[in-house]
Coordinates of C-alpha atoms in Angstrom, one line a residue:
Chain A
M297 CA -4.5 5.1 -37.3
A298 CA -0.9 4.8 -39.6
A299 CA -1.0 8.6 -39.1
A300 CA -1.5 8.5 -35.1
A301 CA 1.3 5.4 -35.0
A302 CA 4.1 8.0 -36.6
A303 CA 3.0 10.9 -34.4
L304 CA 3.5 8.9 -31.3
R305 CA 6.8 7.6 -32.6
R306 CA 7.7 11.2 -33.1
L307 CA 6.3 12.1 -29.3
S308 CA 8.5 9.1 -27.8
A309 CA 11.4 9.9 -29.7
S310 CA 11.4 13.5 -29.0
C311 CA 10.9 12.7 -25.1
C312 CA 12.0 9.3 -24.1
S313 CA 15.7 10.3 -24.9
A314 CA 15.5 12.3 -21.5
L315 CA 13.6 14.2 -18.3
T316 CA 15.3 17.4 -18.2
P317 CA 16.7 17.4 -15.5
P318 CA 16.6 13.7 -15.1
P319 CA 14.8 12.6 -11.6
L320 CA 17.8 12.6 -8.9
F321 CA 17.2 8.8 -8.6
L322 CA 18.3 8.4 -12.1
R323 CA 21.4 10.4 -12.2
P324 CA 24.6 9.5 -12.2
P325 CA 26.6 9.1 -8.7
T326 CA 29.3 11.5 -9.5
Y327 CA 29.4 14.1 -6.5
P328 CA 32.0 11.9 -3.9
S329 CA 31.5 13.2 -0.3
T330 CA 31.8 11.4 3.4
V331 CA 29.1 10.3 5.9
S332 CA 30.1 12.7 8.1
H333 CA 29.1 15.8 5.4
I334 CA 26.0 14.1 4.8
R335 CA 25.4 14.3 8.4
K336 CA 26.6 17.7 8.5
W337 CA 24.1 18.7 5.7
K338 CA 21.2 16.8 6.9
Q339 CA 21.6 18.3 10.7
W340 CA 21.2 21.7 8.6
A341 CA 18.4 20.5 6.5
K342 CA 16.3 19.6 9.9
T343 CA 17.1 23.3 11.4
L344 CA 14.8 24.6 8.7
T345 CA 12.0 22.1 9.8
P346 CA 11.1 23.8 13.4
S347 CA 10.5 26.8 12.2
V348 CA 7.8 25.6 9.9
G349 CA 6.3 23.7 13.0
S350 CA 2.7 23.5 12.2
S351 CA 2.6 26.8 10.5
F352 CA 1.8 25.5 7.1
A353 CA -0.8 22.7 8.3
A354 CA -2.3 26.0 9.9
L355 CA -2.4 28.3 7.0
D356 CA -3.6 25.6 4.4
N357 CA -3.2 22.4 5.4
G358 CA -0.1 21.9 4.3
P359 CA 3.1 19.3 5.6
D360 CA 4.2 19.5 9.1
A361 CA 7.8 19.5 10.6
T362 CA 7.0 15.5 11.2
L363 CA 6.1 15.0 7.5
L364 CA 9.2 17.4 6.0
C365 CA 11.4 15.2 8.4
R366 CA 10.2 12.1 6.5
E367 CA 10.4 14.3 3.0
L368 CA 14.1 14.4 4.2
N369 CA 15.1 10.9 4.5
W370 CA 13.1 10.3 1.2
L371 CA 15.5 13.1 -0.6
L372 CA 18.8 11.0 0.8
D373 CA 17.4 7.9 -0.2
D374 CA 17.4 9.2 -3.5
V375 CA 20.5 11.2 -3.6
V376 CA 23.1 8.8 -1.8
V377 CA 24.0 5.6 -3.5
H378 CA 23.8 2.7 -1.7
Q379 CA 26.5 0.4 -0.4
Q380 CA 27.2 -2.6 -2.2
D381 CA 25.2 -4.8 0.1
D382 CA 22.2 -2.9 -0.4
T383 CA 22.0 -1.7 2.8
S384 CA 20.9 1.6 3.6
L385 CA 23.1 4.7 4.7
L386 CA 20.4 6.1 6.3
P387 CA 20.4 4.4 10.2
I388 CA 24.1 5.4 10.0
L389 CA 23.2 9.1 9.3
D390 CA 22.1 9.1 12.5
H391 CA 24.3 6.9 14.5
P392 CA 27.8 8.2 14.6
R393 CA 30.1 5.5 14.2
Q394 CA 33.9 4.9 13.6
D395 CA 34.0 4.9 9.7
D396 CA 32.2 8.6 9.2
S397 CA 35.1 9.6 6.5
Q398 CA 34.1 6.6 4.3
P399 CA 33.8 8.0 0.7
V400 CA 29.9 7.9 -0.4
Y401 CA 28.7 8.9 -3.8
L402 CA 25.8 11.3 -4.5
R403 CA 23.6 11.6 -7.2
A404 CA 23.8 15.9 -6.5
S405 CA 26.3 18.1 -4.8
L406 CA 25.9 19.1 -1.4
D407 CA 25.3 22.9 -2.9
D408 CA 22.3 21.6 -5.1
L409 CA 20.6 19.7 -2.5
C410 CA 20.8 23.0 -0.3
L411 CA 19.5 24.8 -2.9
M412 CA 16.4 21.8 -3.4
W413 CA 15.7 21.9 0.4
N414 CA 15.4 25.8 0.5
Q415 CA 12.8 25.6 -2.5
R416 CA 11.3 22.6 -0.5
I417 CA 10.7 24.9 2.8
H418 CA 10.3 28.5 1.3
Q419 CA 8.9 28.1 -1.7
R420 CA 6.8 25.1 -1.2
R421 CA 7.5 23.3 -4.3
P422 CA 6.2 19.7 -3.7
F423 CA 8.5 17.1 -3.2
Q424 CA 7.7 14.9 -5.9
Y425 CA 9.1 17.7 -8.4
I426 CA 12.2 18.4 -6.3
V427 CA 13.4 14.7 -6.3
G428 CA 11.4 14.0 -9.7
C429 CA 9.4 11.1 -9.1
Q430 CA 6.1 10.0 -6.8
H431 CA 6.4 6.4 -5.7
W432 CA 2.6 5.1 -6.2
R433 CA 1.3 1.5 -5.7
D434 CA 4.4 -0.7 -6.7
L435 CA 5.8 1.7 -8.8
V436 CA 8.5 4.9 -9.2
L437 CA 6.8 7.4 -11.6
C438 CA 9.0 10.4 -12.8
V439 CA 7.1 13.7 -12.6
Q440 CA 8.1 17.7 -13.3
E441 CA 6.4 20.7 -13.3
G442 CA 3.5 20.8 -16.1
V443 CA 2.1 17.3 -14.5
L444 CA -0.1 16.2 -12.1
I445 CA 1.4 14.6 -9.0
P446 CA -0.3 10.9 -8.9
R447 CA -1.8 10.5 -5.5
P448 CA -2.5 7.9 -3.3
E449 CA -6.7 8.2 -3.5
T450 CA -6.0 7.1 -7.1
E451 CA -4.2 3.9 -6.9
L452 CA -7.8 2.3 -5.7
I453 CA -8.8 2.8 -9.1
V454 CA -6.1 -0.2 -10.2
D455 CA -7.6 -2.5 -7.3
L456 CA -11.0 -1.8 -8.7
V457 CA -10.0 -2.8 -12.2
S458 CA -8.1 -5.9 -11.0
D459 CA -11.2 -7.0 -9.2
V460 CA -13.3 -6.3 -12.3
I461 CA -10.9 -8.5 -14.6
R462 CA -11.2 -11.2 -12.5
E463 CA -14.9 -11.3 -12.4
H464 CA -15.2 -10.6 -16.2
S465 CA -12.1 -12.3 -17.6
D466 CA -13.0 -11.0 -21.0
L467 CA -12.4 -7.6 -20.7
K468 CA -8.5 -8.7 -19.5
D469 CA -7.8 -8.7 -23.4
G470 CA -9.8 -5.7 -24.5
V471 CA -8.6 -2.2 -25.2
W472 CA -8.9 -0.2 -22.1
A473 CA -8.4 4.3 -22.1
D474 CA -7.2 6.3 -19.2
L475 CA -8.1 9.7 -20.3
G476 CA -6.2 12.6 -19.1
T477 CA -3.5 10.4 -18.0
G478 CA -1.0 13.2 -16.6
S479 CA 2.2 10.9 -16.0
G480 CA 0.3 7.6 -17.3
A481 CA -0.3 5.9 -13.5
L482 CA -3.6 4.9 -14.6
A483 CA -2.3 3.5 -17.3
I484 CA 0.7 1.9 -16.3
G485 CA -1.2 0.7 -13.2
I486 CA -3.7 -1.3 -15.3
G487 CA -1.2 -2.1 -18.5
R488 CA 0.7 -4.2 -16.0
I489 CA -2.7 -6.1 -14.8
L490 CA -3.9 -6.8 -18.4
A491 CA -3.5 -10.2 -20.1
N492 CA -1.2 -10.3 -23.1
G493 CA -4.1 -9.5 -25.6
G494 CA -4.8 -6.2 -23.5
K495 CA -4.2 -2.9 -24.3
V496 CA -4.4 0.9 -22.7
V497 CA -4.8 3.9 -24.7
A498 CA -3.9 6.8 -22.6
T499 CA -4.7 10.5 -23.7
D500 CA -3.9 13.4 -22.3
L501 CA -4.3 17.5 -23.6
S502 CA -0.9 18.2 -22.0
P503 CA 2.4 17.7 -24.3
A504 CA 4.3 17.6 -21.1
A505 CA 2.0 15.0 -19.4
A506 CA 2.1 13.1 -22.7
A507 CA 6.0 13.4 -22.8
V508 CA 6.3 12.1 -19.0
A509 CA 3.7 9.6 -19.5
S510 CA 5.6 8.0 -22.5
Y511 CA 8.6 8.7 -20.6
N512 CA 7.4 6.1 -17.5
V513 CA 6.0 4.1 -20.0
Q514 CA 9.2 3.2 -21.6
R515 CA 10.7 2.7 -18.1
Y516 CA 8.5 -0.1 -17.4
N517 CA 9.1 -1.3 -20.9
L518 CA 5.3 -1.6 -21.7
Q519 CA 5.2 0.8 -24.7
D520 CA 3.8 -2.4 -26.7
K521 CA 1.4 -2.5 -24.3
I522 CA 0.3 1.2 -23.9
E523 CA 0.0 3.7 -26.1
I524 CA 0.3 7.7 -25.0
R525 CA -2.1 9.7 -27.6
Q526 CA -1.9 13.7 -27.4
G527 CA -5.2 15.1 -27.4
S528 CA -8.5 16.1 -25.6
W529 CA -10.3 13.4 -23.9
F530 CA -12.0 11.2 -26.7
E531 CA -10.7 13.2 -29.1
P532 CA -7.7 11.1 -30.0
L533 CA -10.1 8.0 -29.5
K534 CA -12.4 8.3 -32.4
D535 CA -10.7 4.6 -33.7
C536 CA -12.0 3.3 -30.4
Q537 CA -15.8 3.9 -30.6
Q538 CA -18.1 1.2 -29.0
K539 CA -14.7 -0.9 -28.6
L540 CA -13.0 0.1 -25.4
A541 CA -13.7 -2.6 -22.5
G542 CA -13.2 -0.3 -20.1
L543 CA -13.0 3.8 -19.4
V544 CA -10.9 5.2 -16.5
S545 CA -10.0 8.9 -15.3
N546 CA -9.0 11.0 -12.5
P547 CA -10.2 13.9 -14.4
P548 CA -9.5 17.8 -13.1
Y549 CA -12.9 18.3 -10.3
I550 CA -12.0 21.0 -8.0
P551 CA -14.5 23.8 -8.5
S552 CA -12.8 26.9 -9.6
H553 CA -13.2 29.1 -6.6
H554 CA -11.6 26.5 -4.4
I555 CA -8.3 26.9 -6.5
A556 CA -7.1 30.0 -4.9
G557 CA -7.4 28.4 -1.1
L558 CA -5.3 24.9 -2.0
Q559 CA -2.3 23.9 0.0
A560 CA 0.5 26.1 -1.3
E561 CA 2.3 22.9 -3.2
V562 CA -1.0 22.0 -5.0
G563 CA -1.9 25.5 -6.0
M564 CA 1.0 27.4 -7.1
H565 CA 3.0 24.4 -8.5
E566 CA 0.5 21.8 -9.9
P567 CA -0.8 22.5 -13.4
R568 CA -4.1 24.2 -13.0
L569 CA -5.4 22.3 -16.2
A570 CA -5.1 18.9 -14.2
L571 CA -7.0 20.4 -11.2
D572 CA -10.0 22.9 -12.2
G573 CA -12.8 21.4 -12.8
G574 CA -15.1 24.6 -13.5
S575 CA -17.8 26.2 -11.5
E576 CA -18.5 23.1 -9.6
G577 CA -16.1 21.0 -10.8
M578 CA -18.3 18.7 -12.5
D579 CA -17.4 20.1 -16.0
Y580 CA -15.1 16.8 -17.3
L581 CA -16.6 14.5 -15.4
L582 CA -20.0 14.8 -17.1
H583 CA -18.2 15.2 -20.3
L584 CA -16.8 11.6 -19.7
C585 CA -20.4 9.9 -18.6
N586 CA -22.0 11.8 -21.6
E587 CA -19.4 10.4 -23.9
A588 CA -18.7 7.1 -22.3
A589 CA -21.8 5.0 -23.7
S590 CA -20.5 5.8 -27.3
M591 CA -17.4 4.5 -26.3
L592 CA -17.7 1.3 -24.6
K593 CA -18.7 -2.0 -25.6
P594 CA -21.6 -3.6 -23.8
G595 CA -20.5 -4.9 -20.7
G596 CA -17.5 -2.6 -20.4
F597 CA -16.7 -1.0 -17.4
F598 CA -16.0 2.5 -16.2
A599 CA -14.3 4.2 -12.8
F600 CA -14.0 8.1 -12.5
E601 CA -12.5 9.8 -9.4
T602 CA -14.4 12.4 -8.1
N603 CA -14.1 15.1 -5.5
G604 CA -16.3 13.7 -3.1
K605 CA -19.4 12.6 -1.7
E606 CA -21.4 15.1 -3.8
H607 CA -19.9 14.9 -7.4
C608 CA -20.2 10.7 -6.4
Q609 CA -24.2 11.3 -5.8
L610 CA -24.5 13.7 -8.5
L611 CA -22.8 11.4 -11.2
A612 CA -24.3 8.5 -9.9
D613 CA -27.8 10.1 -10.3
Y614 CA -27.0 11.4 -13.6
L615 CA -25.5 7.8 -15.2
S616 CA -28.9 6.2 -13.8
N617 CA -31.5 8.4 -14.5
G618 CA -30.2 11.4 -16.8
L619 CA -28.7 8.2 -19.2
K620 CA -31.2 6.2 -18.3
G621 CA -30.5 2.9 -19.7
S622 CA -27.0 3.3 -20.8
F623 CA -25.3 2.0 -17.8
S624 CA -25.9 -0.6 -15.2
E625 CA -24.8 -1.7 -11.5
I626 CA -23.7 2.1 -11.1
K627 CA -21.6 1.9 -7.4
I628 CA -20.3 4.9 -5.3
V629 CA -16.9 3.4 -3.8
S630 CA -15.1 5.1 -1.2
D631 CA -11.2 5.9 -0.4
F632 CA -9.3 5.3 1.9
A633 CA -10.1 8.1 4.2
D634 CA -13.3 7.1 3.8
I635 CA -14.8 9.4 1.8
P636 CA -17.1 8.5 -1.2
R637 CA -14.4 9.1 -4.4
F638 CA -15.1 7.1 -7.1
V639 CA -18.2 6.2 -9.5
T640 CA -18.1 3.0 -11.2
G641 CA -20.7 1.0 -13.3
F642 CA -20.7 -0.8 -16.6
R643 CA -22.5 -0.5 -19.5
S644 CA -25.7 -2.1 -20.2
V645 CA -25.9 -5.0 -22.3
P646 CA -28.8 -4.4 -25.0
K647 CA -31.2 -7.3 -24.0
Chain B
M25 CA -14.7 -27.9 17.8
S26 CA -11.5 -28.5 19.4
S27 CA -10.6 -25.4 21.9
S28 CA -7.2 -26.8 23.0
F29 CA -5.4 -24.6 20.3
C30 CA -7.7 -21.7 21.0
S31 CA -7.2 -21.5 24.8
K32 CA -3.7 -21.7 24.1
S33 CA -3.1 -19.0 22.1
L34 CA -5.5 -16.9 23.7
V35 CA -3.4 -17.0 26.5
A36 CA -0.6 -15.9 25.0
L37 CA -2.5 -12.9 23.6
S38 CA -3.2 -11.7 27.5
R39 CA -6.6 -11.0 26.5
P40 CA -8.6 -14.1 27.6
L41 CA -12.0 -14.9 25.4
Y42 CA -13.9 -17.3 27.3
S43 CA -17.0 -17.5 24.9
L44 CA -18.5 -15.6 22.1
T45 CA -21.9 -14.3 21.2
L46 CA -22.6 -13.4 17.7
T47 CA -26.1 -11.4 17.4
V48 CA -27.0 -12.5 13.5
P49 CA -30.4 -10.8 12.8
K50 CA -32.6 -12.8 11.0
S51 CA -32.5 -10.6 7.5
F52 CA -28.4 -11.1 7.5
P53 CA -27.0 -9.3 6.3
S54 CA -28.9 -6.6 7.1
P55 CA -29.7 -4.7 9.1
A56 CA -27.1 -4.6 12.0
L57 CA -24.1 -7.6 13.5
S58 CA -23.1 -7.1 17.2
F59 CA -20.6 -9.2 18.6
S60 CA -19.9 -10.0 21.9
V61 CA -17.4 -11.5 24.5
N62 CA -19.0 -13.2 27.3
R63 CA -16.3 -14.0 30.0
P64 CA -16.1 -13.8 34.0
G65 CA -17.4 -10.2 35.0
G66 CA -19.1 -10.0 32.3
V67 CA -20.1 -9.5 28.5
I68 CA -18.0 -7.4 26.9
P69 CA -19.3 -6.2 22.9
I70 CA -16.3 -6.2 21.1
F71 CA -17.3 -5.5 17.5
S72 CA -20.7 -4.0 16.5
A73 CA -21.3 -2.8 12.6
A74 CA -23.9 -2.2 10.2
P75 CA -23.8 -3.6 7.0
T76 CA -22.9 0.0 5.2
R77 CA -19.5 -0.1 7.2
R78 CA -17.1 -1.4 4.8
L79 CA -14.6 -3.9 5.4
L80 CA -11.1 -3.2 3.5
C81 CA -9.5 -6.3 2.0
N82 CA -6.1 -6.1 0.6
R83 CA -7.5 -5.7 -2.9
G84 CA -9.7 -3.0 -1.9
F85 CA -13.0 -1.9 -0.2
I86 CA -15.6 -4.8 0.3
C87 CA -19.0 -3.5 1.0
G88 CA -20.9 -5.8 3.7
G89 CA -21.2 -8.5 1.4
G90 CA -21.6 -12.3 3.1
S91 CA -18.4 -13.7 2.6
V92 CA -16.6 -10.9 4.0
W93 CA -18.7 -11.0 7.0
K94 CA -18.7 -15.2 7.1
S95 CA -15.1 -14.8 7.2
V96 CA -14.8 -12.3 10.0
I97 CA -17.5 -14.4 12.1
S98 CA -15.6 -17.8 11.2
G99 CA -12.3 -15.9 12.7
Y100 CA -13.8 -14.3 15.8
A101 CA -15.8 -17.8 16.4
T102 CA -12.4 -19.9 15.8
A103 CA -10.4 -17.5 18.2
A104 CA -13.2 -18.0 21.0
G105 CA -13.4 -21.7 20.2
V106 CA -16.9 -21.6 19.3
N107 CA -18.5 -23.0 16.2
S108 CA -19.7 -20.0 13.9
G109 CA -22.4 -22.4 12.1
D110 CA -20.5 -22.1 8.8
D111 CA -18.6 -25.5 8.5
A112 CA -18.2 -24.7 4.8
D113 CA -14.0 -24.1 5.4
G114 CA -14.1 -27.5 7.4
S115 CA -12.6 -27.4 10.6
Q116 CA -10.5 -24.8 11.7
S117 CA -9.2 -25.9 15.2
D118 CA -5.6 -25.9 14.7
V119 CA -5.9 -22.4 12.3
D120 CA -2.5 -21.4 11.1
Y121 CA -2.8 -17.9 9.8
L122 CA 0.7 -17.7 8.6
R123 CA -0.3 -20.1 5.7
M124 CA -3.4 -18.7 5.3
P125 CA -3.2 -16.5 1.4
E126 CA -3.1 -13.1 1.7
E127 CA -6.8 -12.6 0.7
K128 CA -8.0 -15.0 3.6
L129 CA -5.6 -13.6 6.0
M130 CA -6.9 -10.0 5.1
S131 CA -10.5 -10.8 5.3
Q132 CA -10.0 -11.4 8.9
C133 CA -8.7 -8.1 8.9
E134 CA -9.4 -4.3 9.2
I135 CA -7.6 -1.5 7.7
D136 CA -7.3 1.9 8.8
T137 CA -5.5 4.4 7.3
F138 CA -4.8 8.1 7.2
K139 CA -7.7 10.0 8.3
S140 CA -8.1 13.1 6.2
S141 CA -9.2 16.1 8.0
G142 CA -9.6 17.6 4.2
P143 CA -11.7 16.7 1.1
G144 CA -8.5 14.5 -0.5
G145 CA -7.8 13.6 -3.5
Q146 CA -6.5 16.7 -6.0
H147 CA -6.9 19.2 -3.2
R148 CA -3.8 17.7 -1.1
N149 CA -0.3 17.1 -1.7
K150 CA 0.9 15.0 1.7
R151 CA 2.4 11.7 2.0
E152 CA -0.1 10.5 4.8
T153 CA 0.5 6.9 3.4
A154 CA 0.4 5.1 6.9
V155 CA -1.3 1.7 7.2
R156 CA -2.8 0.0 10.1
I157 CA -4.0 -3.7 10.2
R158 CA -5.9 -5.0 12.9
H159 CA -6.5 -8.7 12.7
L160 CA -9.9 -9.2 14.2
P161 CA -9.5 -12.4 15.5
T162 CA -6.4 -11.9 17.7
G163 CA -6.5 -8.3 18.0
I164 CA -3.1 -8.1 16.6
V165 CA -2.0 -4.7 15.3
A166 CA 0.8 -4.1 12.8
Q167 CA 1.5 -0.9 11.2
A168 CA 3.7 0.9 8.7
A169 CA 4.6 4.6 8.0
E170 CA 8.1 4.8 6.6
D171 CA 7.5 3.7 3.1
R172 CA 6.6 6.2 0.8
S173 CA 3.2 4.5 -1.5
Q174 CA 0.4 3.5 0.6
H175 CA 0.5 0.4 -1.4
M176 CA 4.1 -0.5 -0.2
N177 CA 3.3 0.6 3.3
R178 CA 0.4 -2.3 3.1
E179 CA 2.6 -4.6 2.2
S180 CA 5.3 -3.6 4.9
A181 CA 2.3 -4.3 7.5
I182 CA 0.9 -7.5 6.2
A183 CA 4.5 -8.6 6.7
R184 CA 4.7 -7.2 10.1
L185 CA 1.7 -8.6 10.9
R186 CA 2.4 -12.3 9.9
T187 CA 5.5 -11.9 12.0
L188 CA 3.6 -10.6 14.9
L189 CA 1.5 -13.6 14.5
A190 CA 4.3 -16.1 14.3
L191 CA 5.6 -14.4 17.8
K192 CA 2.5 -14.2 19.7
V193 CA 0.3 -17.2 18.5
R194 CA 1.0 -20.3 19.7
K195 CA 0.6 -24.0 18.2
R196 CA 0.5 -27.1 20.5
V197 CA 3.0 -29.4 19.7
D198 CA 2.9 -32.8 20.8
L199 CA 6.5 -33.8 21.6
E200 CA 6.0 -37.7 22.2
S201 CA 5.7 -37.5 18.2
Y202 CA 7.5 -34.3 17.5
S203 CA 9.7 -33.8 14.7
P204 CA 11.0 -30.3 13.5
P205 CA 8.6 -29.0 10.3
Q206 CA 10.8 -28.5 7.3
E207 CA 10.4 -24.6 7.8
L208 CA 12.1 -25.1 11.2
L209 CA 14.8 -26.8 9.7
Q210 CA 15.3 -24.5 7.2
I211 CA 16.4 -21.6 9.7
L212 CA 18.6 -24.1 11.3
P213 CA 22.1 -24.0 11.0
A214 CA 23.8 -26.9 8.7
K215 CA 25.5 -28.4 11.7
S216 CA 22.2 -29.9 12.9
T217 CA 22.4 -33.5 12.7
I218 CA 18.5 -33.5 11.9
R219 CA 18.7 -31.2 9.0
G220 CA 19.0 -33.0 5.9
A221 CA 20.6 -31.9 2.7
D222 CA 17.5 -31.2 0.9
C223 CA 17.0 -28.1 3.3
G224 CA 19.1 -26.0 1.2
P225 CA 21.1 -23.0 2.8
Q226 CA 20.0 -21.2 6.3
I227 CA 17.6 -19.2 6.2
G228 CA 18.0 -16.1 7.8
P229 CA 16.1 -13.0 10.0
K230 CA 16.1 -11.0 6.8
N231 CA 14.5 -13.5 4.5
P232 CA 10.4 -13.6 4.8
K233 CA 10.3 -17.4 5.2
F234 CA 12.1 -16.8 8.2
A235 CA 8.7 -16.1 10.2
L236 CA 7.3 -19.2 9.5
G237 CA 10.7 -20.9 10.8
M238 CA 10.7 -19.0 13.9
Q239 CA 6.9 -19.7 14.5
A240 CA 7.4 -23.8 14.8
L241 CA 10.4 -22.7 16.9
L242 CA 8.7 -20.9 19.4
D243 CA 6.1 -23.5 19.2
L244 CA 8.6 -26.0 20.6
M245 CA 9.9 -23.6 23.1
Y246 CA 6.6 -23.0 24.5
A247 CA 6.3 -26.9 24.6
V248 CA 9.6 -27.4 26.5
D249 CA 8.8 -24.8 29.0
G250 CA 11.3 -22.3 27.7
S251 CA 14.1 -24.6 28.2
V252 CA 17.0 -24.6 25.3
S253 CA 18.8 -27.1 26.3
E254 CA 15.6 -29.3 26.3
A255 CA 14.9 -27.7 22.5
A256 CA 18.1 -28.3 21.3
K257 CA 17.6 -32.0 21.7
Y258 CA 14.7 -32.2 19.2
L259 CA 16.4 -30.0 17.0
G260 CA 19.7 -32.1 16.7
L261 CA 21.8 -28.9 17.9
S262 CA 24.4 -28.0 20.5
T263 CA 22.5 -25.8 23.3
G264 CA 24.6 -23.2 22.2
A265 CA 23.4 -23.1 18.9
V266 CA 20.1 -23.0 19.7
S267 CA 21.0 -20.1 21.9
R268 CA 22.9 -18.4 19.0
L269 CA 20.2 -18.7 16.8
I270 CA 17.4 -17.5 19.1
L271 CA 19.7 -14.5 19.6
S272 CA 20.3 -13.8 16.1
D273 CA 16.9 -12.0 15.8
D274 CA 15.9 -9.5 18.2
S275 CA 11.8 -10.5 18.1
L276 CA 12.6 -14.0 18.4
R277 CA 14.5 -13.5 21.2
A278 CA 12.1 -11.4 22.9
A279 CA 9.3 -13.7 22.3
V280 CA 11.3 -17.0 23.6
N281 CA 12.4 -14.8 26.6
Q282 CA 8.7 -13.6 27.4
I283 CA 8.1 -17.9 27.6
R284 CA 11.2 -18.0 29.9
S285 CA 10.0 -15.5 32.3
S286 CA 6.6 -16.9 32.5
K287 CA 8.4 -20.4 33.7
G288 CA 10.5 -18.2 36.0
I289 CA 13.5 -19.2 34.0
K290 CA 16.2 -16.4 33.8
P291 CA 16.2 -14.7 30.6
L292 CA 18.8 -15.2 27.6
K293 CA 21.3 -12.8 26.6

């Protein structure tokens, strides 16, 4: 334990000084510009999107021009320093006014912005990697290449946990684990709803992910509540056997043969380690289920994200029949698009 | 159950509902529920659902269980002025959606989010985070798409729903014994003669509490048939000051003008 703590301190010390490059919204506003210059830049950026039209969407279900324009606004939102009264400059950009020459400060030069937007359009680099963050629930999580961008579907796991700890208040004070934490999204979302005595231990095999997760944990000042440990699945959790109050994971679950056909933003830019779930996509989900019984305390809760209906059914069947007696109240929960997405349940309590 | 409020609110909704039939099988909550509206001209089915259909609460999905169905039913029944047979909540004849805790309000709502054309999850990087909320008892729909997370879009849509409820659902006001409620006093300018010092600074349209004051002001405007000078008397303000207050918010102005045009009075500009 002491060794693990020391390792964590080293990890924290090495990563929390800064991410390189830092996320756009955290860079200092050192580039003077004017409203009219930014407006001109935005006009230029917009001229790149009509050529896209719906071609990305047709090719691989990628973003269409409408979504790209929305991303353009979000990019400016992160880069333009807001006026003192905290009103956004964005509406002014679309409606010419007299005060076009007023000075504005940017967190990146207009040349850098051109580079970024070209990467977005021509290389299909994910918007979240360009700005270095993803808005997820009420959090702003820093992300960079090498770390999975947290998805909106996964937001729901925090709600599921929130419902569970409201009904089973003893779980509020226990130790929770988030395996394959990536940016630390689930660990932070859950860390914020646990009681003072509650803790989250989050693991990830990727050093890049562990570093980014630690950075995000520090940004939300949760380092006393959330511990990031680098390692594969349950390996760094040897001290938690039979002790976990809860276990959540969004493991890689895409079947290997689907990886080649993924939307370019995902397949070409996000880490394969975080996506590829083996031939049927079930390799890690099954591993999680197999180990869950020995990690969770009786009455402990688990929630896993899956590839969809087929995975959910297979897992629910495996948990109730293959691992008969280990778990109770096994449920399949759908996501916002009504696709069966999560499998949840409790470790059985011995009679 | 008194229906005075209900008939008023439903007139304002431009969807006259006269009575409601709930077909609830004996084996409730399964196998199926259906809701229909009886009105002159025929019976219109408005809602029918098998219990497997999921209703989304603000905290996530809730499978068709008893409490959700009950609140949906009582919400519909309240709106239609019939008794749902569920008196656990007491009388809801003067139901106040704005004061409802979020969870209760959302239990009367259906939430739609993006309809994914693919498998979703890890397969996809598309910020389709738009959220649409339909308030079943009133049919009011609020949506939000401009935020960067689904969670925040949901918050925005709920805030918008509350504003729309304030604008569209009218409560009956008894002018004989009328005294403006605290939330209305709080949005009045300091010079109002009936506004005590304990009201604090004037609340403006950007404050979330403005919706409650706006609702109370619209209830009064509705009671005085859209007359600004008449309303001014109840508020301890000059006619000009009340006009300025109404014109300070576009949606408030539009709602007042709707009341005025229904009474044949020219709109405020």
